[in-house]
Coordinates of C-alpha atoms in Angstrom, one line a residue:
M2 CA 5.1 -20.2 13.5
I3 CA 6.7 -19.0 10.3
I4 CA 5.9 -22.4 8.3
R5 CA 2.1 -21.7 9.5
A6 CA 2.5 -18.1 8.4
L7 CA 4.0 -19.3 5.2
Q8 CA 1.2 -21.7 4.5
R9 CA -1.6 -19.0 5.2
S10 CA 0.1 -17.1 2.2
F11 CA 1.2 -19.9 -0.1
S12 CA -0.8 -22.8 0.7
T13 CA 0.6 -25.8 2.5
A14 CA 1.3 -27.3 -1.1
Q15 CA 4.1 -24.8 -1.5
V16 CA 5.8 -25.1 1.8
C17 CA 7.9 -27.7 3.1
E18 CA 10.3 -28.1 6.2
K19 CA 14.1 -28.8 5.3
P20 CA 16.8 -28.6 7.7
L21 CA 19.1 -26.6 5.4
A22 CA 17.9 -27.2 1.9
P23 CA 21.8 -28.1 0.8
D24 CA 20.2 -29.6 -2.4
A25 CA 17.8 -26.8 -3.6
P26 CA 17.0 -26.6 -6.9
T27 CA 17.6 -23.5 -9.2
G28 CA 15.2 -20.8 -8.3
A29 CA 14.4 -21.9 -5.0
I30 CA 13.2 -19.8 -2.2
A31 CA 14.8 -20.7 1.4
V32 CA 13.8 -19.6 4.8
Y33 CA 16.0 -19.5 8.0
I34 CA 15.4 -18.5 11.5
R35 CA 18.5 -17.4 13.5
P36 CA 20.8 -19.6 11.2
G37 CA 24.0 -21.1 12.2
P38 CA 27.5 -21.1 10.2
E39 CA 26.5 -24.3 8.7
A40 CA 23.7 -22.7 6.8
L41 CA 26.2 -20.4 4.9
G42 CA 26.8 -22.9 2.0
P43 CA 23.2 -23.7 1.3
M44 CA 22.2 -20.2 1.4
Q45 CA 24.9 -18.9 -0.8
H46 CA 23.7 -21.8 -3.3
V47 CA 20.3 -20.6 -3.5
A48 CA 21.4 -16.9 -3.7
A49 CA 23.4 -17.8 -6.7
R50 CA 21.2 -20.0 -8.9
G51 CA 18.0 -17.4 -9.1
G52 CA 16.8 -17.8 -5.7
K53 CA 15.6 -15.9 -2.6
V54 CA 16.6 -16.1 0.9
L55 CA 14.9 -15.0 3.9
V56 CA 16.2 -14.7 7.6
F57 CA 14.7 -14.2 10.5
G58 CA 16.6 -13.1 13.6
A59 CA 20.0 -12.5 14.2
P60 CA 22.4 -15.0 12.0
A61 CA 25.9 -16.2 12.6
P62 CA 28.7 -13.5 12.1
D63 CA 29.7 -15.8 8.9
I64 CA 26.6 -15.1 7.0
L65 CA 26.3 -11.1 7.7
P66 CA 28.4 -10.3 4.7
L67 CA 26.2 -12.5 2.2
L68 CA 23.0 -10.4 3.5
G69 CA 24.7 -7.3 2.9
L70 CA 25.0 -6.5 6.6
E71 CA 27.8 -6.2 9.5
A72 CA 28.2 -6.7 13.2
V73 CA 28.4 -3.5 15.2
A74 CA 28.5 -2.9 18.9
A75 CA 25.0 -3.7 20.1
V76 CA 22.7 -0.6 21.3
S77 CA 20.5 -1.7 24.3
L78 CA 17.1 -2.2 23.3
E79 CA 16.0 -2.8 26.9
G80 CA 12.7 -0.8 27.6
L81 CA 11.8 -0.1 23.9
D82 CA 8.4 -2.4 24.4
A83 CA 7.4 -0.8 27.9
A84 CA 3.8 0.6 27.7
E85 CA 1.3 0.7 30.5
M86 CA -2.1 -0.5 29.8
C87 CA -4.4 2.5 28.7
F88 CA -7.8 3.7 30.5
T89 CA -8.1 7.3 30.3
E90 CA -6.1 8.5 27.4
H91 CA -6.0 8.4 23.8
H92 CA -3.6 5.4 23.6
H93 CA -0.2 4.5 25.6
A94 CA 2.7 3.3 23.3
S95 CA 6.3 2.4 23.9
P96 CA 9.0 4.3 23.2
G97 CA 10.3 1.7 20.8
L98 CA 8.7 1.7 17.1
V99 CA 9.6 0.6 13.9
R100 CA 9.3 3.3 10.9
Y101 CA 9.3 2.1 7.0
T102 CA 11.1 3.7 4.3
E103 CA 9.7 4.6 1.0
H104 CA 11.6 1.6 -0.8
P105 CA 9.1 0.2 -3.2
L106 CA 9.2 -3.1 -1.6
A107 CA 8.7 -1.0 1.8
L108 CA 5.9 0.4 0.8
A109 CA 3.9 -3.0 0.6
S110 CA 3.6 -2.4 4.3
P111 CA 0.1 -1.1 5.1
L112 CA 1.5 0.5 8.2
R113 CA 4.1 3.2 7.9
Q114 CA 4.9 2.8 11.4
R115 CA 4.2 0.3 14.5
F116 CA 5.0 0.7 17.9
F117 CA 6.9 -2.1 20.0
R118 CA 3.8 -2.2 22.0
R119 CA 0.7 -0.1 22.2
Y120 CA -2.6 -0.2 23.8
D121 CA -5.8 1.9 22.8
Y122 CA -8.0 0.4 26.2
A123 CA -6.8 -1.9 28.8
E124 CA -4.8 -4.6 27.0
W125 CA -6.3 -4.0 23.5
N126 CA -4.6 -2.4 20.4
N127 CA -7.2 -1.5 18.2
L128 CA -4.7 -1.4 15.2
G129 CA -4.7 -5.1 15.4
Y130 CA -0.8 -5.9 15.6
G131 CA 1.2 -7.9 18.4
A132 CA 4.0 -6.6 20.3
I133 CA 7.7 -6.6 19.6
T134 CA 9.6 -7.6 23.0
T135 CA 13.0 -7.1 24.1
D136 CA 13.4 -10.3 26.3
G137 CA 15.4 -12.5 23.8
S138 CA 12.3 -14.6 22.9
A139 CA 11.1 -15.5 19.3
F140 CA 9.0 -12.2 19.2
A141 CA 11.9 -9.9 20.4
A142 CA 14.1 -7.9 18.0
D143 CA 17.6 -8.8 17.7
G144 CA 20.4 -6.1 17.5
G145 CA 23.9 -5.7 17.1
I146 CA 23.5 -5.5 13.4
A147 CA 23.9 -2.6 10.4
P148 CA 23.6 -2.4 6.7
R149 CA 26.5 -2.6 4.7
E150 CA 25.7 -3.1 1.0
A151 CA 22.0 -4.0 2.2
V152 CA 19.2 -1.4 1.6
E153 CA 17.2 -0.8 4.8
L154 CA 13.3 -1.2 4.4
A155 CA 12.5 -0.5 8.1
G156 CA 14.4 0.9 11.1
I157 CA 14.3 0.8 15.0
L158 CA 13.8 4.1 16.7
R159 CA 13.5 5.2 20.4
Q160 CA 10.9 8.2 20.3
E161 CA 10.5 9.5 23.7
R162 CA 8.2 12.4 24.7
R163 CA 9.2 15.9 23.2
Q164 CA 12.5 14.3 22.0
P165 CA 13.5 13.8 18.3
P166 CA 13.7 10.0 17.7
R167 CA 16.9 8.2 17.9
Y168 CA 17.8 5.7 15.3
L169 CA 19.0 2.2 16.7
G170 CA 19.3 -0.1 14.1
P171 CA 17.5 -1.8 11.0
Y172 CA 14.5 -4.1 11.3
I173 CA 14.3 -5.4 7.7
T174 CA 16.8 -5.1 5.0
L175 CA 17.0 -6.2 1.5
H176 CA 20.4 -7.2 -0.2
D177 CA 19.9 -7.6 -4.2
R178 CA 22.4 -9.7 -6.1
S179 CA 22.7 -10.3 -9.8
R180 CA 21.6 -13.9 -9.4
G181 CA 19.5 -13.9 -6.0
S182 CA 17.9 -11.6 -3.5
L183 CA 18.3 -11.8 0.3
L184 CA 15.6 -10.2 3.1
W185 CA 16.4 -10.1 6.5
C186 CA 14.3 -9.3 9.5
A187 CA 15.5 -8.7 13.2
R188 CA 12.7 -10.5 14.5
P189 CA 12.9 -14.3 14.6
V190 CA 9.2 -14.8 13.9
G191 CA 9.3 -11.6 11.2
P192 CA 6.3 -9.5 11.3
L193 CA 3.9 -12.4 11.0
D194 CA 1.7 -11.0 13.8
S195 CA 0.8 -7.9 11.6
V196 CA -0.4 -6.7 8.1
E197 CA 3.5 -5.7 7.6
W198 CA 3.6 -9.6 6.9
Q199 CA 2.8 -8.0 3.2
V200 CA 6.3 -7.3 2.9
V201 CA 7.1 -10.8 3.1
E202 CA 4.5 -11.8 0.6
R203 CA 5.6 -9.2 -1.8
F204 CA 9.0 -10.2 -1.6
I205 CA 8.1 -13.9 -2.7
C206 CA 5.7 -13.4 -5.1
D207 CA 6.5 -10.2 -6.9
W208 CA 9.8 -8.8 -6.1
R209 CA 12.7 -9.4 -8.7
P210 CA 10.6 -11.1 -11.3
D211 CA 13.8 -12.2 -13.5
L212 CA 14.1 -14.4 -10.1
C213 CA 11.9 -17.2 -8.6
C214 CA 8.4 -16.0 -7.3
L215 CA 5.7 -18.1 -6.0
P216 CA 2.1 -17.4 -6.3
C217 CA 0.7 -16.2 -3.1
L218 CA -3.2 -16.5 -2.2
L219 CA -5.2 -13.3 -1.9
Q220 CA -7.4 -13.0 1.6
T221 CA -10.4 -11.6 0.0
P222 CA -12.7 -12.8 -2.7
K223 CA -12.5 -11.6 -6.3
G224 CA -14.1 -8.0 -6.5
C225 CA -13.8 -7.5 -2.7
A226 CA -10.9 -4.9 -1.3
C227 CA -11.6 -5.8 2.4
L228 CA -14.1 -7.8 4.1
V229 CA -15.7 -6.2 7.4
T230 CA -17.2 -8.3 10.2
M231 CA -18.7 -7.2 13.5
R232 CA -19.6 -9.0 16.5
L233 CA -20.9 -8.4 20.0
D234 CA -19.6 -10.5 22.7
C235 CA -22.1 -11.5 25.3
D236 CA -20.3 -11.9 28.3
E237 CA -23.2 -10.8 30.7
D238 CA -26.1 -10.0 29.0
I239 CA -27.9 -10.8 25.5
R240 CA -31.5 -9.1 25.4
S241 CA -29.9 -5.5 25.7
A242 CA -28.2 -6.0 22.2
R243 CA -31.8 -5.8 20.7
P244 CA -31.7 -2.0 19.8
L245 CA -28.3 -2.4 18.2
F246 CA -29.3 -5.5 16.5
D247 CA -32.7 -3.8 15.0
W248 CA -30.4 -0.8 13.7
Y249 CA -27.9 -3.0 12.0
L250 CA -30.9 -4.8 10.6
S251 CA -32.2 -1.6 9.1
R252 CA -28.9 -0.9 7.5
G253 CA -28.8 -4.3 6.0
V254 CA -25.5 -5.4 7.6
P255 CA -25.1 -9.0 9.0
F256 CA -25.1 -9.3 12.7
S257 CA -22.9 -11.9 14.8
L258 CA -23.2 -12.9 18.4
A259 CA -21.1 -14.8 20.6
V260 CA -22.7 -16.2 23.4
K261 CA -21.5 -17.2 26.9
T262 CA -23.8 -20.1 27.1
G263 CA -23.6 -20.2 30.9
L264 CA -25.9 -17.1 31.3
D265 CA -29.0 -17.0 33.0
M266 CA -31.2 -16.5 30.1
G267 CA -35.1 -15.8 29.5
P268 CA -37.5 -15.6 26.5
E269 CA -36.2 -12.4 25.2
D270 CA -32.6 -13.5 25.4
V271 CA -33.5 -16.5 23.3
A272 CA -35.7 -14.6 21.0
L273 CA -32.9 -12.2 20.1
L274 CA -30.7 -15.3 19.3
E275 CA -33.1 -16.6 17.0
A276 CA -33.5 -13.5 15.4
V277 CA -30.0 -13.0 14.7
R278 CA -29.8 -16.5 13.2
E279 CA -32.7 -16.1 11.0
S280 CA -31.8 -12.8 9.7
G281 CA -28.5 -14.3 8.3
G282 CA -26.3 -13.5 11.1
T283 CA -23.9 -15.8 12.9
L284 CA -24.1 -17.2 16.5
L285 CA -20.7 -18.3 17.9
S286 CA -19.8 -19.9 21.2
H287 CA -18.1 -17.7 23.7
S288 CA -17.4 -20.6 26.0
R289 CA -19.8 -21.6 29.2
T290 CA -18.3 -19.5 32.0
H291 CA -15.9 -17.2 30.2
P292 CA -12.6 -18.3 31.8
L293 CA -9.2 -17.1 31.3
C294 CA -7.5 -19.3 28.5
W295 CA -10.7 -21.4 28.1
G296 CA -9.7 -22.9 31.6
A297 CA -6.5 -23.6 33.3
D298 CA -5.5 -26.9 31.6
V299 CA -6.7 -29.1 28.5
A300 CA -9.3 -30.9 30.5
Q301 CA -10.9 -27.7 31.5
A302 CA -10.8 -26.0 28.2
L303 CA -12.2 -29.3 26.4
E304 CA -15.2 -29.2 28.9
E305 CA -15.9 -25.3 28.5
A306 CA -15.9 -26.0 24.7
R307 CA -18.0 -29.0 24.5
S308 CA -20.5 -27.9 27.0
S309 CA -20.9 -24.5 25.1
R310 CA -21.7 -26.4 21.9
E311 CA -24.0 -29.0 23.7
W312 CA -26.1 -26.0 24.8
F313 CA -26.8 -24.8 21.4
G314 CA -27.5 -28.5 20.3
Q315 CA -30.1 -28.5 23.1
Q316 CA -31.6 -25.1 22.2
W317 CA -31.7 -25.9 18.4
P318 CA -32.0 -29.5 18.1
D319 CA -32.5 -29.3 14.1
Q320 CA -29.8 -26.9 13.3
P321 CA -25.8 -28.0 13.2
L322 CA -24.0 -27.4 16.5
P323 CA -21.8 -24.4 15.7
R324 CA -18.1 -24.8 14.7
L325 CA -17.1 -21.2 15.4
A326 CA -16.1 -19.6 18.9
V327 CA -14.6 -16.5 20.2
S328 CA -12.1 -17.2 22.7
P329 CA -12.7 -15.4 26.4
F330 CA -10.4 -12.5 26.6
H331 CA -9.0 -13.5 23.3
T332 CA -6.7 -15.8 25.3
N333 CA -5.5 -18.9 23.3
P334 CA -2.8 -20.9 24.8
P335 CA -1.9 -24.1 22.5
Y336 CA -3.8 -26.3 25.1
A337 CA -6.8 -24.5 24.5
V338 CA -6.6 -24.3 20.9
Q339 CA -6.0 -28.1 20.7
A340 CA -9.0 -28.6 22.9
L341 CA -11.4 -26.2 20.5
A342 CA -10.2 -28.5 17.7
Q343 CA -10.8 -31.7 19.6
A344 CA -14.1 -30.6 20.7
G345 CA -15.2 -30.1 17.0
Y346 CA -14.5 -26.4 16.2
A347 CA -13.1 -25.2 13.0
G348 CA -12.3 -22.0 13.6
F349 CA -11.9 -19.4 16.4
V350 CA -12.0 -15.5 16.8
G351 CA -8.7 -14.2 18.6
G352 CA -5.7 -12.1 18.7
I353 CA -4.6 -9.6 21.2
I354 CA -1.4 -7.7 22.0
H355 CA -1.2 -8.6 25.5
S356 CA -1.2 -12.4 25.5
D357 CA -0.7 -15.7 23.2
P358 CA 1.2 -13.7 20.7
E359 CA 1.4 -16.8 18.4
C360 CA -2.3 -16.6 17.8
N361 CA -2.2 -13.0 17.0
L362 CA -2.0 -13.0 12.9
G363 CA -1.4 -10.6 10.6
R364 CA -3.2 -12.9 8.0
A365 CA -6.2 -15.1 9.0
G366 CA -5.6 -18.8 8.6
L367 CA -4.3 -22.1 9.9
V368 CA -2.8 -21.8 13.6
P369 CA 0.3 -23.1 14.8
F370 CA 0.6 -26.0 17.4
A371 CA -3.1 -27.4 16.2
E372 CA -4.3 -29.0 13.2
G373 CA -7.5 -28.5 11.2
I374 CA -8.3 -25.2 12.8
V375 CA -8.2 -21.6 11.6
S376 CA -8.3 -18.2 13.3
I377 CA -9.2 -14.5 12.4
S378 CA -7.6 -12.2 14.7
Q379 CA -10.1 -9.2 15.3
Q380 CA -8.7 -7.0 17.8
S381 CA -10.4 -3.5 17.2
M382 CA -12.7 -3.1 20.2
L383 CA -15.5 -0.4 19.6
H384 CA -16.1 0.6 23.1
G385 CA -17.4 3.7 24.9
D386 CA -14.2 3.9 27.0
S387 CA -11.9 4.3 24.0
F388 CA -14.6 6.3 21.8
R389 CA -14.5 9.0 24.7
N390 CA -10.9 8.8 25.2
Q391 CA -10.4 9.2 21.6
G392 CA -12.4 12.3 20.9
E393 CA -15.7 10.7 20.5
G394 CA -14.5 9.5 16.9
V395 CA -13.6 6.4 15.1
A396 CA -10.3 7.3 13.3
V397 CA -8.0 4.3 14.9
H398 CA -10.6 1.8 13.9
V399 CA -10.8 3.3 10.3
E400 CA -6.9 3.4 10.1
A401 CA -7.1 -0.7 11.0
C402 CA -9.6 -0.9 8.3
N403 CA -7.6 1.0 5.8
A404 CA -4.7 -1.1 6.5
Q405 CA -6.6 -4.3 6.2
K406 CA -8.1 -2.9 2.9
M407 CA -4.5 -2.3 1.6
A408 CA -3.6 -5.9 2.4
R409 CA -6.8 -7.2 0.9
G410 CA -7.6 -8.6 4.5
I411 CA -10.6 -8.9 7.0
F412 CA -11.0 -6.0 9.5
G413 CA -13.1 -7.4 12.7
Y414 CA -14.5 -5.3 15.5
L415 CA -16.4 -5.9 18.4
D416 CA -18.5 -4.3 20.9
H417 CA -20.6 -5.8 24.1
P418 CA -24.4 -5.4 25.0
F419 CA -24.9 -3.6 28.1
S420 CA -25.8 -5.4 31.6
Q421 CA -27.0 -3.6 34.8
R422 CA -23.7 -4.3 36.0
Y423 CA -21.6 -2.6 33.4
Q424 CA -22.1 -0.3 30.1
Y425 CA -18.6 -0.8 28.9
G426 CA -18.1 2.8 28.9
W427 CA -21.1 3.9 26.8
D428 CA -23.3 6.8 28.2
S429 CA -26.2 5.6 26.3
E430 CA -27.7 3.4 23.6
Q431 CA -28.2 6.3 21.4
Q432 CA -24.3 7.3 21.7
R433 CA -23.4 3.8 21.0
I434 CA -25.6 3.4 18.0
Q435 CA -24.2 6.9 16.8
A436 CA -20.4 5.5 16.9
H437 CA -21.2 2.2 15.1
A438 CA -22.8 4.5 12.3
L439 CA -19.8 6.7 12.1
L440 CA -17.6 3.4 11.6
L441 CA -19.7 1.8 9.1
D442 CA -20.1 5.4 7.2
A443 CA -16.5 5.7 7.4
V444 CA -15.6 2.2 6.3
G445 CA -18.3 1.0 4.1
C446 CA -18.1 4.0 1.5
E447 CA -16.7 1.8 -1.3
E448 CA -18.2 -0.9 -3.2
S449 CA -15.0 -3.0 -2.9
V450 CA -15.9 -3.1 0.7
W451 CA -18.0 -6.0 1.7
F452 CA -20.0 -6.5 4.8
W453 CA -19.9 -10.3 5.9
N454 CA -21.2 -12.4 9.0
Q455 CA -18.6 -14.5 10.9
Q456 CA -19.8 -17.5 9.1
Q457 CA -19.0 -16.3 5.8
C458 CA -15.5 -14.9 6.6
F459 CA -14.6 -18.2 8.2
D460 CA -15.9 -20.0 5.4
F461 CA -13.4 -18.2 2.8
V462 CA -10.8 -18.4 5.3
S463 CA -11.5 -22.2 5.7
A464 CA -11.6 -22.5 1.8
L465 CA -8.1 -20.7 1.5
A466 CA -6.5 -23.1 4.0
E467 CA -7.6 -26.1 1.9
S468 CA -6.6 -24.5 -1.6
A469 CA -3.5 -25.5 -3.1
L470 CA -1.1 -23.7 -5.3
R471 CA 1.6 -24.9 -7.4
L472 CA 4.2 -23.6 -9.8
E473 CA 5.8 -25.7 -12.2
D474 CA 7.6 -24.4 -15.3
D475 CA 6.7 -21.1 -14.8
T476 CA 2.8 -22.4 -15.0
V477 CA 0.5 -22.1 -11.9
S478 CA -1.9 -25.0 -11.2
G479 CA -4.0 -25.6 -8.3
Q480 CA -7.3 -26.3 -6.5
S481 CA -10.1 -24.6 -4.6
S482 CA -13.4 -25.4 -3.4
R483 CA -14.6 -22.2 -4.5
E484 CA -14.8 -20.0 -7.4
D485 CA -13.8 -16.4 -6.4
V486 CA -10.4 -17.1 -4.9
E487 CA -7.4 -15.5 -6.6
Y488 CA -3.7 -15.4 -6.5
R489 CA -0.9 -12.7 -6.9
L490 CA 2.3 -13.6 -9.2
R491 CA 4.7 -10.9 -10.3
G492 CA 2.3 -8.3 -9.8
K493 CA -0.7 -9.8 -11.6
T494 CA -3.8 -11.1 -10.0
T495 CA -5.5 -14.2 -11.3
L496 CA -8.5 -16.3 -10.7
L497 CA -7.9 -19.5 -9.4
R498 CA -10.2 -21.9 -11.0
P499 CA -11.4 -25.0 -9.1
G500 CA -9.5 -28.2 -10.2
S501 CA -7.3 -25.9 -12.4

């Protein structure tokens, strides 16, 4: 997971896997996950020769002094991630949270704080990040460590209702030395499921320009601060989306529909799908029958993925088969993602705090445990239920978009068409359109915010995944299939020219 996260940021050309990197060259950058005592020598080697070291999770005690840390009596983190799903309130959040300091590197995080777990409606977190657990897994925070010489960038706190927050220990620390710099995060996967991954990116590409820095691919095209993309997931009905489609068309904003192809469709349903396609929107697969996890095993997932694509081919035989999907319930166990790739998909929308954390990505791109497939996490759900519970406003969605803007990322949000059975909390179509108008007016007021359909977003993400960056003798070279890809190095943004 860490390797994939680094590849999403720095391209596959700059990331390689070595057990300990004992022979790392001068000015190297080395990453360790819960390293044992045998890693101390190689880490000292890197940190003494103009390099940088990143450590995720609790290291062996012998390594702590090198990181500017020390062992202390462990404070229990049990229950810090406890939060019930939310149905009638503004949101539910765990007592545990991470809060960032005002240190220059900490300011790279677009979020000033994140809860261990947060729900806006049911199992969805509209702010987009995943869950920090306390179960000892790779997604849990490790305790029993305190800063000694290191500077704290973010700390772990317990916030009970009507009580002042109680400090429990560091989450991210920085230890600068004369010829090296070391970053530590209490979580073995680091902050890869959140825009907080920006701290890792900036540490590698910008921090301490006198040390080794590597160029980092930027997530949006030249001139774009944030890509905004919307979609409707057609779980139960299609034609009822016509009023919202017409409204988006009047605003000149691209429209995307994810289709559960097993629905009983009539002429009005198909006509709307054709209108979306002909207007420059995107049609995506949403499986055939909408099963959890695409099915109970790889065989069922493969059948769902293939049969859904085949339906599009039967409906529009002169059009290419879709290569994009939206996962039912955003559930993506590894076998399902592998089935999608095997069925011919190149990308999928996923990301949800409730399950499959390895596919809740703080930055879009290549996913772990599968080859040749990318994903964009789009967890911001604009539903009538949360709209009503949050004061008939869109402030949380705007906050999520602003965080992506700071990260030069992609903000995706979703809604659903009505059905006779379920209206997704909306009182009327008029109320729903007013809510969408509020959101578009709030996030689209800057020229540098671009509205793209899902296909356009995935085309760019796929191009980034295929781009290559290299740094040799302090000179950046690389290649990309596009002419609008940029990279950042030592605080400067530069266009990556194709074949440079």
